[in-house]
Amino acid sequence: MSALTSKQAAGLALSAFMTLDAALGMIASDGRILMTNPAFDRLFGKNSSEDLLGRLQLSSWNEALDTSPLLSINDHTFRVKVTAQPQGYFINAEDITDQFDRTAREARRARTDRLTELGNRRLLREGLQALLDEPGVPQDRHALLTIDLDRFKAINDTLGRKIGDALLCLVARRIRSTVSDHDVVARLYGDQFGILQSEQAQPASAIALAKRLRDLLSRPYMLEGQLIEVTARVGIAPLTPDTTDVDQVINNADLALNRAKQDRAADYCIFESGMDQTMRARRALETDLRRALALREFALVYQPQFDLQSGRVTGLEALLRWNSPTRGPVSPMEFIPLAEETGIISPIGEWVLRTACRDAAGWPDDITVAVNVSAVQFANRALSTTVLSALADSGLDPRRLELEITESVMLDARGTALGVLQRLRATGVRVSLDDFGTGYSSLGYLRSFPFDKIKIDQSFVRGASEDRGNRAIVRAIASLGQNLGMATVAEGVETTEHMERVSTAGCTHVQGYLISRPLPPEQVRAFLARGTVALPPSSSDCSKVA
């Protein structure tokens, strides 16, 4: 095929120039139109040289070659490529409206929570980063709020995910109604939401918003005939002039939210520097707690329970102790709540159960062992299997094992805890209700489950000498236990006065330092072998029991 002549090549190039869909034009440096194609004329109009330089802002690109800014004309978006030539500029304007819109839609989707149609965590982080990066922005006029719903997990588990998702959508709608157009609202994950409040005096504006959220979100919701109530907790992290890190702000808001959730009377909490230190200490304790289980730093001690009628010890309660090589003895009041909150209580509780059954198997056949079981352990459907396995491995008679539970175990909308208790009790395992009278619905639980024993909280026992109301409570519980055929154990009996009072009130058993301090396993057999408990002298008959 022969080569094109110069004239033919020029004609072909001109033909292509005139027929391309891209808007092409040659513009002189003074703005005169030297040459255009029909697409260029349709876009910018013919004979529009007088304002073309201004519309294209060519003067600002004089020093740049091959730049590609975006230009919006008649709801269309064009990518304009400008190339400097000796005669002026060569303009190539390509319509990218569809591509641009598609990219914008994808960007919106990437920053939108699909369930609630609020922003997501990415959008919130980007908005926060933009505030921190923008020079001259007064940081003390912005705050991050995080919001969490109490009881949402229980609602989701009990009524189903469909109801849970619908509830989140209603919550999102209410949150959106409380904020201004300047604020960024996002669903962070699960039932946690975030608000980046801007251009408001802080922390006063964040506090006012937190109060509105608490009031609005706590109002009842009606979903598929179900009246649902939740409570909102809010953590507030105001930005400060020295704030530079997005993660720091989010972490501060989360710390404040956790404090608000711990303080049940608080609607909201504002971040304080000491919270970070507290959280670091908590994480360190959690790490040590996990290590303690792996390294077997836990031990059990046993506190005797004394039968006032027979005058002898009939059982012992297993109590968990932790002697850390770095912390020393750690109070159960410090580590047990953390173990329950983090879920570590489940493996710890299984260790306690197996160890207590193994120890009790070496005691006389008429002595029982009581083991505390938390509500977290009951959340595991395999609990009954674990209990039966511990009994089988140790050879302990099920009738010698007593599980102590608090009413928090019975706060189970699905009734699984009650079913586990019934299955275990059918095997002979005994069940007692601990800390009776300190909750809200204990009488109802006594009707729903035939407990073997009721344990009266030590606060009523020790406070009875100064408070007639406490004495009346002890008498009422003892009478209730007698009428229901349940034993009643008075905890915290430390003096002969305590012993006389609970005995007179009708309690059947006592437990406390007056009988014995908690004993290490190696001392239990010798203690039981003595057969008697030495009590201080008193005029009361109950102090003379052997």
Coordinates of C-alpha atoms in Angstrom, one line a residue:
M1 CA 0.0 0.0 0.0
S2 CA 1.5 3.3 -1.1
A3 CA 2.2 6.1 1.5
L4 CA -0.2 9.0 1.8
T5 CA 0.9 12.3 0.4
S6 CA 1.3 15.2 2.7
K7 CA -1.9 16.7 1.3
Q8 CA -3.8 13.5 1.8
A9 CA -2.5 13.1 5.4
A10 CA -3.5 16.6 6.2
G11 CA -7.0 16.1 4.7
L12 CA -7.4 12.9 6.8
A13 CA -6.3 14.6 10.0
L14 CA -8.7 17.4 9.4
S15 CA -11.5 15.0 8.7
A16 CA -10.8 13.2 12.0
F17 CA -10.6 16.5 13.8
M18 CA -14.0 17.6 12.6
T19 CA -15.8 14.3 13.3
L20 CA -14.5 13.4 16.7
D21 CA -17.0 13.5 19.6
A22 CA -14.4 15.3 21.8
A23 CA -14.5 19.1 21.7
L24 CA -11.3 20.2 20.0
G25 CA -10.0 23.7 19.4
M26 CA -6.9 25.8 18.7
I27 CA -7.0 29.1 20.8
A28 CA -4.5 31.9 20.3
S29 CA -2.9 33.3 23.4
D30 CA -5.0 36.4 23.1
G31 CA -8.2 34.3 23.1
R32 CA -8.9 34.3 19.4
I33 CA -10.4 31.1 18.1
L34 CA -8.1 29.7 15.4
M35 CA -9.8 26.5 14.7
T36 CA -12.6 24.4 16.3
N37 CA -14.6 21.3 15.5
P38 CA -18.4 21.0 15.6
A39 CA -18.3 19.4 19.1
F40 CA -16.4 22.3 20.4
D41 CA -18.9 24.8 18.9
R42 CA -21.8 22.9 20.4
L43 CA -20.1 23.0 23.8
F44 CA -18.8 26.6 23.9
G45 CA -20.8 28.3 21.2
K46 CA -19.5 29.8 18.0
N47 CA -17.8 33.1 18.0
S48 CA -17.4 33.1 21.7
S49 CA -13.7 34.1 21.8
E50 CA -14.3 37.1 24.0
D51 CA -15.1 35.1 27.1
L52 CA -13.5 31.8 26.3
L53 CA -10.2 32.5 28.0
G54 CA -12.1 33.5 31.1
R55 CA -14.3 30.4 31.1
L56 CA -11.3 28.1 30.5
Q57 CA -9.1 30.1 32.9
L58 CA -6.2 29.6 30.5
S59 CA -4.2 32.3 32.0
S60 CA -3.8 30.4 35.2
W61 CA -2.3 27.4 33.3
N62 CA 0.3 29.4 31.3
E63 CA 3.1 27.7 33.1
A64 CA 1.5 24.2 33.0
L65 CA 1.6 21.7 30.2
D66 CA -0.9 18.8 29.7
T67 CA -3.1 19.8 32.7
S68 CA -6.5 18.2 32.9
P69 CA -9.0 20.3 35.0
L70 CA -12.7 19.5 35.3
L71 CA -15.3 21.9 33.8
S72 CA -19.0 21.8 34.5
I73 CA -21.3 23.1 31.7
N74 CA -25.1 22.6 31.5
D75 CA -25.1 19.8 34.1
H76 CA -22.3 18.0 32.2
T77 CA -18.8 17.4 33.5
F78 CA -15.9 17.7 31.1
R79 CA -12.2 16.8 31.5
V80 CA -10.3 19.6 29.8
K81 CA -6.8 18.9 28.6
V82 CA -4.8 22.0 27.7
T83 CA -1.6 21.7 25.7
A84 CA 0.6 24.8 25.1
Q85 CA 1.6 25.3 21.4
P86 CA 3.6 27.9 19.7
Q87 CA 0.5 29.4 18.2
G88 CA -1.4 29.4 21.6
Y89 CA -3.3 26.4 23.2
F90 CA -4.7 23.2 21.9
I91 CA -8.0 22.3 23.8
N92 CA -9.4 18.8 24.2
A93 CA -12.6 18.7 26.2
E94 CA -14.0 15.2 26.9
D95 CA -17.5 14.6 28.3
I96 CA -17.1 12.4 31.3
T97 CA -20.5 13.0 32.9
D98 CA -21.5 9.4 33.2
Q99 CA -18.1 8.3 34.5
F100 CA -17.9 11.2 36.9
D101 CA -21.4 10.5 38.2
R102 CA -20.6 6.8 38.6
T103 CA -17.5 7.6 40.5
A104 CA -19.4 10.0 42.7
R105 CA -22.1 7.4 43.4
E106 CA -19.5 4.8 44.3
A107 CA -17.7 7.3 46.6
R108 CA -21.1 8.0 48.3
R109 CA -21.8 4.3 48.7
A110 CA -18.3 3.8 50.2
R111 CA -19.1 6.4 52.9
T112 CA -22.8 5.4 53.6
D113 CA -24.1 2.8 56.0
R114 CA -26.4 0.6 53.9
L115 CA -28.9 -0.2 56.7
T116 CA -29.6 3.3 58.2
E117 CA -28.4 5.4 55.2
L118 CA -26.4 7.5 57.6
G119 CA -22.7 8.0 57.0
N120 CA -20.3 5.3 58.1
R121 CA -17.1 5.2 60.1
R122 CA -15.1 6.2 57.1
L123 CA -17.1 9.3 56.5
L124 CA -16.8 10.3 60.1
R125 CA -13.0 9.8 60.1
E126 CA -12.6 11.8 56.9
G127 CA -14.7 14.7 58.3
L128 CA -12.7 14.7 61.5
Q129 CA -9.4 14.5 59.6
A130 CA -10.5 17.5 57.4
L131 CA -11.1 19.6 60.5
L132 CA -7.8 18.7 62.0
D133 CA -5.9 19.4 58.7
E134 CA -7.6 22.7 57.9
P135 CA -5.3 25.6 58.9
G136 CA -6.9 28.3 61.1
V137 CA -9.9 26.3 62.1
P138 CA -10.7 26.9 65.8
Q139 CA -10.5 23.4 67.3
D140 CA -12.5 24.4 70.4
R141 CA -15.7 24.7 68.4
H142 CA -15.9 21.1 67.5
A143 CA -16.7 17.9 69.4
L144 CA -17.2 14.2 68.6
L145 CA -20.1 12.4 70.3
T146 CA -20.5 8.6 70.4
I147 CA -23.8 7.1 71.2
D148 CA -24.6 3.6 72.4
L149 CA -27.9 1.9 73.1
D150 CA -28.4 -0.1 76.4
R151 CA -30.2 -3.4 76.1
F152 CA -30.0 -3.5 72.3
K153 CA -28.2 -6.9 72.2
A154 CA -30.9 -8.4 74.4
I155 CA -33.6 -7.0 72.1
N156 CA -31.8 -8.3 69.0
D157 CA -31.4 -11.7 70.5
T158 CA -34.9 -12.0 71.9
L159 CA -37.0 -10.4 69.1
G160 CA -34.8 -11.2 66.2
R161 CA -32.5 -9.3 63.8
K162 CA -35.3 -8.0 61.7
I163 CA -36.7 -6.1 64.6
G164 CA -33.2 -5.1 65.7
D165 CA -32.4 -3.6 62.2
A166 CA -35.8 -1.8 62.1
L167 CA -35.0 -0.3 65.6
L168 CA -31.6 0.9 64.4
C169 CA -33.3 2.7 61.4
L170 CA -35.7 4.5 63.7
V171 CA -32.9 5.5 66.0
A172 CA -30.9 6.8 63.1
R173 CA -33.9 8.9 62.0
R174 CA -34.3 10.4 65.5
I175 CA -30.6 11.2 65.7
R176 CA -30.6 12.9 62.3
S177 CA -33.5 15.1 63.5
T178 CA -31.4 16.5 66.3
V179 CA -28.4 17.8 64.4
S180 CA -27.6 20.7 62.1
D181 CA -26.7 20.6 58.4
H182 CA -23.0 21.2 59.4
D183 CA -22.8 18.1 61.5
V184 CA -21.7 14.7 60.3
V185 CA -23.8 11.7 61.5
A186 CA -22.6 8.1 61.1
R187 CA -23.4 4.6 62.3
L188 CA -20.0 3.3 63.5
Y189 CA -20.9 -0.3 64.0
G190 CA -23.7 -2.4 65.7
D191 CA -25.7 -0.1 67.8
Q192 CA -23.1 2.6 68.2
F193 CA -23.5 5.9 66.4
G194 CA -21.2 9.0 66.1
I195 CA -21.8 12.7 65.6
L196 CA -19.2 15.2 64.6
Q197 CA -20.6 18.5 65.8
S198 CA -19.1 21.6 64.1
E199 CA -19.1 25.4 64.5
Q200 CA -20.6 25.3 68.0
A201 CA -19.3 26.5 71.4
Q202 CA -17.9 23.5 73.2
P203 CA -18.5 21.6 75.4
A204 CA -21.9 23.4 76.1
S205 CA -23.3 22.6 72.7
A206 CA -22.3 18.9 72.9
I207 CA -23.8 18.6 76.4
A208 CA -27.1 20.1 75.1
L209 CA -27.1 17.7 72.2
A210 CA -26.4 14.8 74.5
K211 CA -29.4 15.7 76.6
R212 CA -31.6 15.9 73.6
L213 CA -30.4 12.6 72.3
R214 CA -31.0 10.9 75.7
D215 CA -34.5 12.2 75.9
L216 CA -35.5 11.5 72.2
L217 CA -33.8 8.1 71.8
S218 CA -35.2 6.8 75.2
R219 CA -38.8 7.4 74.1
P220 CA -40.7 4.1 73.3
Y221 CA -40.6 2.6 69.8
M222 CA -43.5 0.5 68.3
L223 CA -42.3 -2.2 65.9
E224 CA -44.6 -5.0 64.7
G225 CA -46.9 -4.7 67.7
Q226 CA -43.9 -4.7 70.1
L227 CA -43.4 -1.7 72.4
I228 CA -39.6 -1.4 72.8
E229 CA -37.6 0.8 75.1
V230 CA -33.9 1.5 75.0
T231 CA -31.7 4.0 76.8
A232 CA -29.0 6.0 75.1
R233 CA -25.6 6.7 76.6
V234 CA -23.3 9.4 75.1
G235 CA -19.6 10.0 75.3
I236 CA -18.3 13.5 74.4
A237 CA -14.7 14.3 73.2
P238 CA -14.3 18.0 72.5
L239 CA -11.5 18.9 70.2
T240 CA -8.7 21.0 71.7
P241 CA -6.0 23.2 70.1
D242 CA -3.4 20.4 70.6
T243 CA -5.6 17.7 69.0
T244 CA -3.8 16.3 66.0
D245 CA -4.8 12.6 65.7
V246 CA -8.1 11.2 64.5
D247 CA -7.7 7.9 66.4
Q248 CA -7.0 9.9 69.6
V249 CA -10.3 11.8 69.3
I250 CA -12.3 8.6 68.6
N251 CA -10.6 6.8 71.5
N252 CA -11.3 9.7 73.8
A253 CA -15.0 9.6 72.9
D254 CA -15.1 5.8 73.4
L255 CA -13.5 6.2 76.9
A256 CA -16.1 8.8 77.8
L257 CA -18.9 6.5 76.5
N258 CA -17.6 3.6 78.6
R259 CA -17.6 5.8 81.7
A260 CA -21.2 6.9 81.0
K261 CA -22.2 3.2 80.6
Q262 CA -20.5 2.3 83.9
D263 CA -22.3 5.1 85.8
R264 CA -25.9 4.0 85.4
A265 CA -27.2 7.4 86.6
A266 CA -25.3 9.4 83.9
D267 CA -26.8 10.4 80.6
Y268 CA -23.5 11.4 79.2
C269 CA -19.8 11.8 80.1
I270 CA -17.2 14.3 78.9
F271 CA -13.7 12.9 78.3
E272 CA -11.0 13.7 80.9
S273 CA -7.4 13.0 80.6
G274 CA -7.5 10.6 83.6
M275 CA -9.8 8.3 81.7
D276 CA -7.1 7.3 79.4
Q277 CA -4.8 6.4 82.3
T278 CA -7.7 4.4 83.8
M279 CA -8.3 2.5 80.6
R280 CA -4.6 1.6 80.2
A281 CA -4.6 0.3 83.8
R282 CA -7.8 -1.8 83.0
R283 CA -6.2 -3.2 79.8
A284 CA -3.1 -4.1 81.8
L285 CA -5.2 -5.9 84.4
E286 CA -7.1 -7.8 81.7
T287 CA -3.7 -8.9 80.2
D288 CA -2.5 -10.1 83.6
L289 CA -5.9 -11.8 84.2
R290 CA -5.6 -13.9 81.0
R291 CA -2.0 -14.7 81.9
A292 CA -3.0 -15.8 85.4
L293 CA -5.4 -18.4 84.0
A294 CA -2.7 -19.8 81.7
L295 CA 0.0 -19.8 84.4
R296 CA -2.4 -21.2 87.1
E297 CA -2.0 -18.3 89.5
F298 CA -5.6 -18.8 90.9
A299 CA -6.4 -20.7 94.0
L300 CA -9.5 -21.7 95.9
V301 CA -10.3 -21.3 99.6
Y302 CA -13.3 -22.7 101.3
Q303 CA -15.6 -20.9 103.9
P304 CA -17.7 -23.2 106.1
Q305 CA -21.5 -23.0 106.3
F306 CA -22.8 -23.8 109.8
D307 CA -26.2 -25.5 110.4
L308 CA -27.8 -23.9 113.4
Q309 CA -30.2 -26.8 114.0
S310 CA -27.7 -29.6 113.9
G311 CA -24.8 -27.6 115.3
R312 CA -22.3 -28.7 112.7
V313 CA -20.7 -27.6 109.5
T314 CA -22.6 -29.1 106.6
G315 CA -20.9 -27.5 103.6
L316 CA -18.3 -25.1 102.3
E317 CA -18.4 -22.3 99.7
A318 CA -15.6 -22.2 97.2
L319 CA -14.1 -18.7 97.0
L320 CA -11.6 -17.6 94.2
R321 CA -8.3 -16.0 95.1
W322 CA -5.6 -14.5 92.9
N323 CA -2.2 -13.9 94.1
S324 CA -0.3 -12.2 91.3
P325 CA 3.5 -12.4 91.2
T326 CA 3.6 -8.7 90.2
R327 CA 0.5 -7.2 91.8
G328 CA 0.3 -9.3 94.9
P329 CA -3.1 -10.4 96.2
V330 CA -5.8 -8.9 94.0
S331 CA -9.3 -8.4 95.4
P332 CA -12.1 -10.4 93.8
M333 CA -14.1 -7.2 93.8
E334 CA -11.5 -5.8 91.4
F335 CA -11.0 -8.7 89.0
I336 CA -14.3 -10.6 88.9
P337 CA -16.3 -7.7 87.3
L338 CA -13.6 -7.3 84.7
A339 CA -13.6 -11.1 84.1
E340 CA -17.3 -11.1 83.6
E341 CA -17.3 -8.0 81.3
T342 CA -14.5 -9.5 79.0
G343 CA -15.9 -13.1 79.0
I344 CA -12.7 -14.5 80.7
I345 CA -15.0 -15.6 83.6
S346 CA -16.2 -18.6 81.5
P347 CA -12.8 -20.4 81.4
I348 CA -12.0 -19.2 85.0
G349 CA -15.4 -20.5 86.1
E350 CA -14.9 -23.9 84.6
W351 CA -11.5 -24.2 86.4
V352 CA -13.2 -23.2 89.7
L353 CA -16.0 -25.8 89.1
R354 CA -13.6 -28.7 88.3
T355 CA -11.2 -27.8 91.1
A356 CA -13.9 -27.5 93.7
C357 CA -15.5 -30.8 92.7
R358 CA -12.1 -32.5 92.8
D359 CA -11.4 -31.1 96.2
A360 CA -14.8 -31.9 97.6
A361 CA -14.5 -35.5 96.5
G362 CA -12.0 -36.0 99.2
W363 CA -14.2 -34.7 102.0
P364 CA -16.7 -36.6 104.1
D365 CA -19.7 -37.8 102.1
D366 CA -22.2 -35.5 103.9
I367 CA -20.4 -32.3 103.2
T368 CA -21.4 -30.2 100.2
V369 CA -19.5 -27.7 98.2
A370 CA -21.0 -24.4 96.8
V371 CA -19.7 -22.9 93.6
N372 CA -20.7 -19.4 92.3
V373 CA -21.8 -19.4 88.6
S374 CA -22.2 -16.1 86.8
A375 CA -24.7 -15.0 84.3
V376 CA -22.0 -14.9 81.6
Q377 CA -21.4 -18.6 82.1
F378 CA -25.1 -19.3 81.7
A379 CA -24.9 -17.7 78.3
N380 CA -22.9 -20.7 77.2
R381 CA -25.3 -23.5 76.2
A382 CA -22.7 -26.1 77.2
L383 CA -22.7 -25.1 80.9
S384 CA -24.8 -28.1 81.9
T385 CA -22.5 -30.4 80.0
T386 CA -19.5 -28.8 81.7
V387 CA -21.1 -29.3 85.2
L388 CA -21.9 -33.0 84.5
S389 CA -18.4 -33.5 83.1
A390 CA -16.8 -32.0 86.3
L391 CA -18.9 -34.3 88.4
A392 CA -18.1 -37.4 86.4
D393 CA -14.3 -36.6 86.3
S394 CA -14.1 -36.0 90.1
G395 CA -16.6 -38.8 91.1
L396 CA -18.5 -36.3 93.2
D397 CA -22.1 -37.1 94.0
P398 CA -24.3 -34.5 92.2
R399 CA -26.3 -34.0 95.5
R400 CA -23.1 -32.7 97.1
L401 CA -22.7 -29.9 94.5
E402 CA -24.5 -26.6 95.1
L403 CA -24.5 -23.9 92.4
E404 CA -24.9 -20.4 93.7
I405 CA -26.5 -17.9 91.3
T406 CA -27.6 -14.3 91.6
E407 CA -30.8 -12.9 90.1
S408 CA -28.8 -11.6 87.1
V409 CA -28.8 -15.2 85.9
M410 CA -32.6 -15.2 85.8
L411 CA -32.7 -12.0 83.8
D412 CA -32.9 -14.0 80.6
A413 CA -35.8 -13.2 78.3
R414 CA -35.4 -16.5 76.4
G415 CA -35.6 -18.7 79.5
T416 CA -32.4 -20.6 78.6
A417 CA -31.0 -20.2 82.1
L418 CA -34.1 -21.6 83.8
G419 CA -34.0 -24.6 81.5
V420 CA -30.3 -25.3 82.3
L421 CA -31.1 -25.0 86.1
Q422 CA -34.0 -27.4 85.8
R423 CA -31.9 -30.0 83.9
L424 CA -29.1 -29.8 86.4
R425 CA -31.5 -30.0 89.4
A426 CA -33.1 -33.1 87.9
T427 CA -29.6 -34.8 88.2
G428 CA -29.5 -34.0 92.0
V429 CA -27.4 -30.8 91.8
R430 CA -28.6 -28.2 94.3
V431 CA -29.2 -24.5 93.5
S432 CA -29.2 -21.5 95.8
L433 CA -30.1 -17.9 95.2
D434 CA -27.3 -15.6 96.3
D435 CA -27.5 -12.0 97.6
F436 CA -31.2 -12.3 98.1
G437 CA -33.0 -9.0 98.6
T438 CA -30.4 -6.8 96.8
G439 CA -32.2 -7.0 93.4
Y440 CA -35.6 -6.1 92.1
S441 CA -37.5 -9.2 91.3
S442 CA -36.3 -11.9 93.7
L443 CA -39.8 -12.9 94.9
G444 CA -40.8 -13.7 91.3
Y445 CA -37.7 -15.9 90.9
L446 CA -38.7 -17.9 94.0
R447 CA -42.0 -18.7 92.3
S448 CA -40.4 -19.7 89.0
F449 CA -37.8 -22.0 90.4
P450 CA -37.7 -24.2 93.5
F451 CA -34.3 -23.1 95.0
D452 CA -32.8 -25.3 97.7
K453 CA -31.4 -22.4 99.6
I454 CA -31.7 -18.6 99.9
K455 CA -28.6 -16.7 100.9
I456 CA -29.3 -13.4 102.8
D457 CA -26.8 -10.7 101.8
Q458 CA -24.4 -9.7 104.5
S459 CA -25.4 -6.0 104.2
F460 CA -28.7 -6.9 105.9
V461 CA -27.0 -9.0 108.6
R462 CA -24.4 -6.5 109.6
G463 CA -26.7 -3.5 109.4
A464 CA -29.5 -5.1 111.4
S465 CA -28.1 -4.0 114.8
E466 CA -28.5 -0.3 113.8
D467 CA -31.5 -0.6 111.4
R468 CA -34.9 -2.0 112.4
G469 CA -35.7 -2.2 108.7
N470 CA -32.7 -4.6 108.1
R471 CA -33.9 -6.8 111.0
A472 CA -37.3 -6.9 109.6
I473 CA -35.9 -7.9 106.2
V474 CA -33.9 -10.8 107.7
R475 CA -37.0 -12.0 109.6
A476 CA -39.2 -11.8 106.5
I477 CA -36.7 -13.7 104.3
A478 CA -36.2 -16.4 107.0
S479 CA -40.0 -16.8 107.2
L480 CA -40.4 -16.9 103.5
G481 CA -37.7 -19.6 103.2
Q482 CA -39.4 -21.7 105.9
N483 CA -42.8 -21.5 104.2
L484 CA -41.3 -22.4 100.8
G485 CA -39.2 -25.3 102.2
M486 CA -35.9 -23.5 101.5
A487 CA -32.9 -23.2 103.8
T488 CA -31.8 -19.7 104.6
V489 CA -28.1 -18.8 105.0
A490 CA -27.2 -15.5 106.7
E491 CA -23.9 -14.3 105.3
G492 CA -21.3 -12.1 107.0
V493 CA -21.9 -13.4 110.5
E494 CA -18.9 -12.1 112.4
T495 CA -20.0 -11.6 116.0
T496 CA -22.1 -13.5 118.5
E497 CA -24.6 -10.7 118.3
H498 CA -25.0 -11.4 114.6
M499 CA -25.4 -15.1 115.3
E500 CA -28.1 -14.5 118.0
R501 CA -30.1 -12.1 115.8
V502 CA -30.2 -14.3 112.7
S503 CA -30.9 -17.4 114.8
T504 CA -33.8 -15.6 116.5
A505 CA -35.1 -14.4 113.1
G506 CA -35.4 -18.1 112.0
C507 CA -32.3 -18.5 109.7
T508 CA -31.3 -22.1 109.3
H509 CA -27.6 -21.6 108.4
V510 CA -24.8 -19.0 109.0
Q511 CA -21.6 -18.2 107.2
G512 CA -18.9 -15.8 108.3
Y513 CA -15.7 -15.1 110.2
L514 CA -17.4 -16.1 113.5
I515 CA -17.5 -19.7 112.2
S516 CA -14.2 -19.6 110.3
R517 CA -12.2 -17.6 107.9
P518 CA -11.9 -19.1 104.4
L519 CA -9.6 -22.2 104.6
P520 CA -7.0 -23.4 102.1
P521 CA -7.9 -26.8 100.6
E522 CA -5.2 -28.6 102.7
Q523 CA -6.8 -27.5 106.0
V524 CA -10.4 -28.4 105.2
R525 CA -10.2 -32.1 106.2
A526 CA -8.6 -31.3 109.6
F527 CA -11.2 -28.6 110.2
L528 CA -14.0 -31.0 109.5
A529 CA -12.4 -33.8 111.5
R530 CA -12.6 -31.7 114.7
G531 CA -16.4 -32.0 114.5
T532 CA -17.0 -28.8 116.5
V533 CA -16.8 -25.1 116.0
A534 CA -15.4 -23.0 118.9
L535 CA -17.7 -20.0 119.4
P536 CA -17.2 -17.1 121.8
P537 CA -19.3 -17.4 125.0
S538 CA -22.7 -15.8 125.0
S539 CA -25.9 -16.0 127.0
S540 CA -27.8 -17.1 123.9
D541 CA -28.4 -20.8 123.3
C542 CA -27.3 -20.4 119.7
S543 CA -23.8 -19.6 120.8
K544 CA -23.4 -22.9 122.6
V545 CA -23.8 -25.2 119.6
A546 CA -21.0 -27.6 119.0

